[in-house]
Amino acid sequence: MIKNTVEEQSKYWKFVKINSAGEVQFQTMVAAQSYFKQQFANVDDNSIADAAIVRQLWQQVDLKKLEPALLCLRCYISRLIYWVCFDLAKNFGSDKGFTCEDLLPFVLDDEVLLKSRNSYQSLATRIIKTFDPEKGSLKTWVNRYVKQHPEIHRFLLEHGIFLISDWAILNDTNPQELQRVFTKMYQSAAVEIQQSIELLISYHAVYREDRIQQRLKGKTLPCKQPTPEQLKQIIDDFQNRNSNPLERKQLQLTNEVVLNKLQSIAAKLRKYRIAVRGGSISTVSIHQPEIQPVVEKELRLQIDTDTNTEQIEFIKQYQNQFITSLDLAISQVIEELINRSQRKKSFNQQAFTQGLELFHCQGKSMSQIAPEIGLKKQYEVTRLLKLSDLRADIRQKLLIILSKKVIDIAKNFSNTQKLQNLDKQIQTILDEQISTIIQEAESEVKNPVRNQPLKNLIARRICNYLDKVKD
Amino acid sequence: MNQPTSNSELTDLLDWECLNETQTELSPEHFQQAARLSQSIHFSQQRWEVYINALAVLGFQEWLKERAPDLQLQIQQSSIWQPEYANLLPAACNILVGNFKICIITGSNLSNEHKIPFAVFDIPRFTAHFYILMQVIEEKEQVAMSGFISYEKFCNYQQTAQLPIESDWTYSIPQSWFNPESNALLLNLRCLSADAIQLPVIKDNSEINNKALQQKLLTLESQIQNQNISQLLTVQEGIDLLNNSELVNWIYQTIQPSPIQPLINVGNWLNNKIDEITSELGWVLMPSLRLSELRSLENFEQVRTGLEQKGVHIPANGKGAYRDLECNENTSLRLYAITWLLNENSENPEWVLLIVLGSQPQKTMPETLKLEVRDETDLLVEQEVKDTTKGILYAQVVGNWGELFWVNITVDEDTLIEIPPFGFE
């Protein structure tokens, strides 16, 4: 059981809100605090669980009045909302480039200090109105609401993160896959597997077809729970194909039974999807042990060739061609990129070149750059500049240019592994500080102590290019 | 304490799924295009897979246009847009990027093992320099490239792993075989020379004698409709089949579902009834055909007389219905269908269908008319009159229970009117 210390109990009187600067604040609600202490004074601090507290508060709530019990619940809800967003950001944010503060404004919209009642319903009010302690904890309730919040959905989907419905999972799964999962992960009985497969086939026959028909008409809808009509068709299809009258009697297929059965199949498949993702991408299915050594051998091979790279040797050899080709590649890639981006309304060329400059020539971070080019968030800068793609494009353009000048380099183009190694060598050269090898006058340029220009070669040449363009 | 340490029990973070940076959104037009293609796929199980694969192709095209517009992509000639092939092979073979052949395949969203049709690796006409694995999240209208593998690398892996061809004609290929770096794919497409990866030579298969396979397919004709073809043929037969475009076409034609058509059940007429479908189609039940009662029916007397002259007698227990047809601006027709039973009391009763073309009251008939009656396989009757004022056009056929007859009328040699089939149930 989860115990509450005094410190933890403060979530019932500290209201979480976003201030005008977009930061999270914890505001103590005195009325809530004194009410809470009075209500739960007789209870040992360490012995009462959240569920019991919530239940007691909830029983005393009168939604029409802004009274202390309601205030306590709203404080707690604001905390739960904060935690859900915090967890999302902790798990996906660094990878996908967003923070907890980016999510909170969508859902942390309760405003306790408002005296007048307007028609606007905050998420918190909606949660309290629908909450029923018999059906689940307030945590579950909040979690469900936040996860299903349309703005959160849209935001996360834009960042490549999404939840998938049971019905989409069933669409995604072929009978053979179902068979494999049910056999290997659940060791289900053969009869159950066979029945599930037959039901899935009937589901596909009805639901997938209807989905395609909707798409034909240009509709864009999430996969909704099958309608009673669809369920009836699924049952008909199932019974037509499994026409053993004895079995038919035993099954007693009603819409409700079929719906439950489909949901339970989807739940099992979902669990399996999660279990699979639990491993890293490179894990090989345990069912094919013979594959692992193959992959390992291949990986070792790659590492070996990597350590053997002699980038210094390489650059000495091709020094003359290298820098001029690099400069040419940089100018071509950036110009092409600007040209094609200009077709898009959202693209701001000035912000783009300025962002490139701030990053490469002044060494500023993405979050420092954002306000300077009129953007709000660090991830917006990341998306505008797309630096890793830019570097890859420059390297690849450089290779093409070099190959026309240096036969030795061109030789590598006829072998995927050699080409990849060459690309890696060049990447290393570009990413490292090799000013001792390539003498360049502009390296003497004086700069502010804090934000120094980046020392690596590619940054310096990009910077050099931007300087020239400016003139 | 304000910073929570772990609340994973709270958020079920595990439910969330991720796409990588190649994430591309599909438009409603993409969905329509893919959905339209899927409508020409006759194997119902395959239809969804082809739809998903087409979405993958369109998504890849969208991504490449955005990420690397310098690369020339040609998708039109891909096998996925050819229903005869897509019907058997849910993969987009023979796409071109510059000088490279690529094949777009769709993986499983369920596991990190992907069932890929063996044919894309093992049949030279479908092989590709690069196989691109796409992830399609249909519900969210998103696709992403989850990895790629070159033909050469596949062969290397396969030499050691010896993956078997599974019963559904696929290899189960682990995600780890695919390189997840989209920039590495671009490196190859932009820089690698086209001859760096040797593909097997495409042989001319026209010489190969496929008589045996052809025979086998003929005997399987009825099963092909309902069963997966991989359950009916061996892998080698599958290879021979996919190498032979005639047989591929034959399968496609064979499983073509006959369009679901309303049936005109003339059996009901004998009980003085007409079902809803038939009356919706415009059929009107005629009163009893006894001579004394026929006066009420304008024009039919003339038809009856015409038939009598040709020696066709409608028995007193016959029952009929008619339907008016507009032929063109000035002319019209009345199509009579009359039925009665033969050997009513024998073990194998038969029914007669008599089709007659007459005029509508006070209206003009077209000048020339042709009448055809077919059963499921053959043309049974073909009658033509060049001048409808001079002769009557009719056809009479006899059928068993469950037998269907199709009637076509050609007006003035250019307009074809197809009548939904007649049956006796």
PDB file of N, CA, C and O in Angstrom, chain A residues 20-21 25 65 74 101 122 124 175 181 184 202 205-206 224 242 255 258 288 340 377 382 409 416 418 427 468:
ATOM      1  N   SER A  20       3.337  32.803 -16.162  1.00  0.00           N
ATOM      2  CA  SER A  20       3.350  33.461 -17.465  1.00  0.00           C
ATOM      3  C   SER A  20       4.642  33.191 -18.245  1.00  0.00           C
ATOM      4  O   SER A  20       4.674  33.274 -19.463  1.00  0.00           O
ATOM      5  N   ALA A  21       5.701  32.820 -17.536  1.00  0.00           N
ATOM      6  CA  ALA A  21       6.954  32.501 -18.228  1.00  0.00           C
ATOM      7  C   ALA A  21       6.975  31.045 -18.691  1.00  0.00           C
ATOM      8  O   ALA A  21       7.978  30.571 -19.216  1.00  0.00           O
ATOM      9  N   GLN A  25       4.805  25.976 -11.318  1.00  0.00           N
ATOM     10  CA  GLN A  25       4.832  26.522  -9.955  1.00  0.00           C
ATOM     11  C   GLN A  25       3.926  25.717  -9.045  1.00  0.00           C
ATOM     12  O   GLN A  25       2.903  25.210  -9.485  1.00  0.00           O
ATOM     13  N   LYS A  65     -20.174  24.562  -5.327  1.00  0.00           N
ATOM     14  CA  LYS A  65     -19.481  25.550  -4.489  1.00  0.00           C
ATOM     15  C   LYS A  65     -17.978  25.321  -4.558  1.00  0.00           C
ATOM     16  O   LYS A  65     -17.510  24.200  -4.709  1.00  0.00           O
ATOM     17  N   ARG A  74      -8.817  19.178  -6.506  1.00  0.00           N
ATOM     18  CA  ARG A  74      -8.262  19.838  -7.693  1.00  0.00           C
ATOM     19  C   ARG A  74      -6.757  20.015  -7.583  1.00  0.00           C
ATOM     20  O   ARG A  74      -6.045  19.938  -8.593  1.00  0.00           O
ATOM     21  N   GLU A 101       7.013  20.942 -19.873  1.00  0.00           N
ATOM     22  CA  GLU A 101       6.364  22.253 -19.963  1.00  0.00           C
ATOM     23  C   GLU A 101       5.657  22.450 -21.306  1.00  0.00           C
ATOM     24  O   GLU A 101       4.742  23.260 -21.416  1.00  0.00           O
ATOM     25  N   SER A 122     -12.700  23.174 -17.188  1.00  0.00           N
ATOM     26  CA  SER A 122     -11.319  22.706 -17.240  1.00  0.00           C
ATOM     27  C   SER A 122     -11.333  21.182 -17.256  1.00  0.00           C
ATOM     28  O   SER A 122     -12.344  20.552 -16.937  1.00  0.00           O
ATOM     29  N   ALA A 124      -9.824  19.363 -15.206  1.00  0.00           N
ATOM     30  CA  ALA A 124     -10.005  18.920 -13.825  1.00  0.00           C
ATOM     31  C   ALA A 124     -11.486  18.827 -13.466  1.00  0.00           C
ATOM     32  O   ALA A 124     -11.923  17.858 -12.843  1.00  0.00           O
ATOM     33  N   PRO A 175      -3.692 -13.654 -39.337  1.00  0.00           N
ATOM     34  CA  PRO A 175      -3.955 -14.897 -38.597  1.00  0.00           C
ATOM     35  C   PRO A 175      -2.683 -15.674 -38.239  1.00  0.00           C
ATOM     36  O   PRO A 175      -2.566 -16.184 -37.122  1.00  0.00           O
ATOM     37  N   VAL A 181       1.885 -15.756 -31.887  1.00  0.00           N
ATOM     38  CA  VAL A 181       1.901 -15.079 -30.593  1.00  0.00           C
ATOM     39  C   VAL A 181       1.177 -15.907 -29.534  1.00  0.00           C
ATOM     40  O   VAL A 181       1.695 -16.115 -28.434  1.00  0.00           O
ATOM     41  N   LYS A 184       3.382 -19.087 -28.769  1.00  0.00           N
ATOM     42  CA  LYS A 184       4.681 -18.894 -28.132  1.00  0.00           C
ATOM     43  C   LYS A 184       4.575 -18.135 -26.813  1.00  0.00           C
ATOM     44  O   LYS A 184       5.195 -18.495 -25.830  1.00  0.00           O
ATOM     45  N   SER A 202     -12.997 -13.327 -39.465  1.00  0.00           N
ATOM     46  CA  SER A 202     -14.318 -12.714 -39.671  1.00  0.00           C
ATOM     47  C   SER A 202     -14.273 -11.219 -39.416  1.00  0.00           C
ATOM     48  O   SER A 202     -14.903 -10.431 -40.122  1.00  0.00           O
ATOM     49  N   ALA A 205     -12.787  -9.645 -42.404  1.00  0.00           N
ATOM     50  CA  ALA A 205     -13.700  -9.653 -43.548  1.00  0.00           C
ATOM     51  C   ALA A 205     -14.673  -8.492 -43.468  1.00  0.00           C
ATOM     52  O   ALA A 205     -15.049  -7.920 -44.482  1.00  0.00           O
ATOM     53  N   VAL A 206     -15.071  -8.123 -42.269  1.00  0.00           N
ATOM     54  CA  VAL A 206     -16.048  -7.049 -42.113  1.00  0.00           C
ATOM     55  C   VAL A 206     -15.366  -5.699 -41.878  1.00  0.00           C
ATOM     56  O   VAL A 206     -15.561  -4.744 -42.631  1.00  0.00           O
ATOM     57  N   LYS A 224     -12.821   3.056 -34.828  1.00  0.00           N
ATOM     58  CA  LYS A 224     -13.779   3.031 -33.711  1.00  0.00           C
ATOM     59  C   LYS A 224     -14.220   1.607 -33.404  1.00  0.00           C
ATOM     60  O   LYS A 224     -14.065   0.705 -34.219  1.00  0.00           O
ATOM     61  N   ASN A 242     -17.870 -21.515 -40.000  1.00  0.00           N
ATOM     62  CA  ASN A 242     -17.725 -22.576 -39.005  1.00  0.00           C
ATOM     63  C   ASN A 242     -19.097 -23.200 -38.770  1.00  0.00           C
ATOM     64  O   ASN A 242     -19.720 -22.997 -37.751  1.00  0.00           O
ATOM     65  N   ASN A 255     -23.596 -10.117 -29.771  1.00  0.00           N
ATOM     66  CA  ASN A 255     -22.722  -8.980 -30.049  1.00  0.00           C
ATOM     67  C   ASN A 255     -21.753  -8.739 -28.903  1.00  0.00           C
ATOM     68  O   ASN A 255     -20.577  -8.483 -29.101  1.00  0.00           O
ATOM     69  N   VAL A 258     -18.935 -11.341 -28.664  1.00  0.00           N
ATOM     70  CA  VAL A 258     -17.930 -11.154 -29.716  1.00  0.00           C
ATOM     71  C   VAL A 258     -17.070  -9.924 -29.433  1.00  0.00           C
ATOM     72  O   VAL A 258     -15.846  -9.953 -29.579  1.00  0.00           O
ATOM     73  N   GLN A 288      14.777 -17.739 -33.079  1.00  0.00           N
ATOM     74  CA  GLN A 288      15.723 -18.044 -34.151  1.00  0.00           C
ATOM     75  C   GLN A 288      17.143 -17.825 -33.677  1.00  0.00           C
ATOM     76  O   GLN A 288      17.828 -16.905 -34.117  1.00  0.00           O
ATOM     77  N   ARG A 340      14.448  24.635 -52.202  1.00  0.00           N
ATOM     78  CA  ARG A 340      13.260  23.784 -52.171  1.00  0.00           C
ATOM     79  C   ARG A 340      12.388  24.080 -50.958  1.00  0.00           C
ATOM     80  O   ARG A 340      11.189  23.828 -50.989  1.00  0.00           O
ATOM     81  N   LYS A 377      10.367  27.312 -28.908  1.00  0.00           N
ATOM     82  CA  LYS A 377      10.906  26.133 -28.259  1.00  0.00           C
ATOM     83  C   LYS A 377      12.180  25.653 -28.953  1.00  0.00           C
ATOM     84  O   LYS A 377      12.351  25.820 -30.161  1.00  0.00           O
ATOM     85  N   THR A 382      15.439  22.745 -33.671  1.00  0.00           N
ATOM     86  CA  THR A 382      15.977  21.467 -34.125  1.00  0.00           C
ATOM     87  C   THR A 382      15.328  21.048 -35.438  1.00  0.00           C
ATOM     88  O   THR A 382      15.983  20.593 -36.362  1.00  0.00           O
ATOM     89  N   ILE A 409      39.211   7.368 -54.618  1.00  0.00           N
ATOM     90  CA  ILE A 409      37.973   7.504 -53.869  1.00  0.00           C
ATOM     91  C   ILE A 409      36.810   6.870 -54.639  1.00  0.00           C
ATOM     92  O   ILE A 409      35.997   6.147 -54.085  1.00  0.00           O
ATOM     93  N   THR A 416      29.327  -1.550 -51.187  1.00  0.00           N
ATOM     94  CA  THR A 416      28.531  -0.891 -50.137  1.00  0.00           C
ATOM     95  C   THR A 416      29.324  -0.715 -48.849  1.00  0.00           C
ATOM     96  O   THR A 416      29.268   0.329 -48.218  1.00  0.00           O
ATOM     97  N   LYS A 418      32.621  -0.592 -48.368  1.00  0.00           N
ATOM     98  CA  LYS A 418      33.691   0.398 -48.511  1.00  0.00           C
ATOM     99  C   LYS A 418      33.126   1.811 -48.535  1.00  0.00           C
ATOM    100  O   LYS A 418      33.694   2.733 -47.971  1.00  0.00           O
ATOM    101  N   GLN A 427      33.129  11.503 -41.989  1.00  0.00           N
ATOM    102  CA  GLN A 427      32.383  12.012 -40.843  1.00  0.00           C
ATOM    103  C   GLN A 427      33.340  12.316 -39.694  1.00  0.00           C
ATOM    104  O   GLN A 427      33.251  13.372 -39.062  1.00  0.00           O
ATOM    105  N   LYS A 468      30.712  34.371 -46.137  1.00  0.00           N
ATOM    106  CA  LYS A 468      30.860  34.804 -47.527  1.00  0.00           C
ATOM    107  C   LYS A 468      29.521  35.231 -48.104  1.00  0.00           C
ATOM    108  O   LYS A 468      29.428  36.221 -48.818  1.00  0.00           O
TER     109      LYS A 468
END
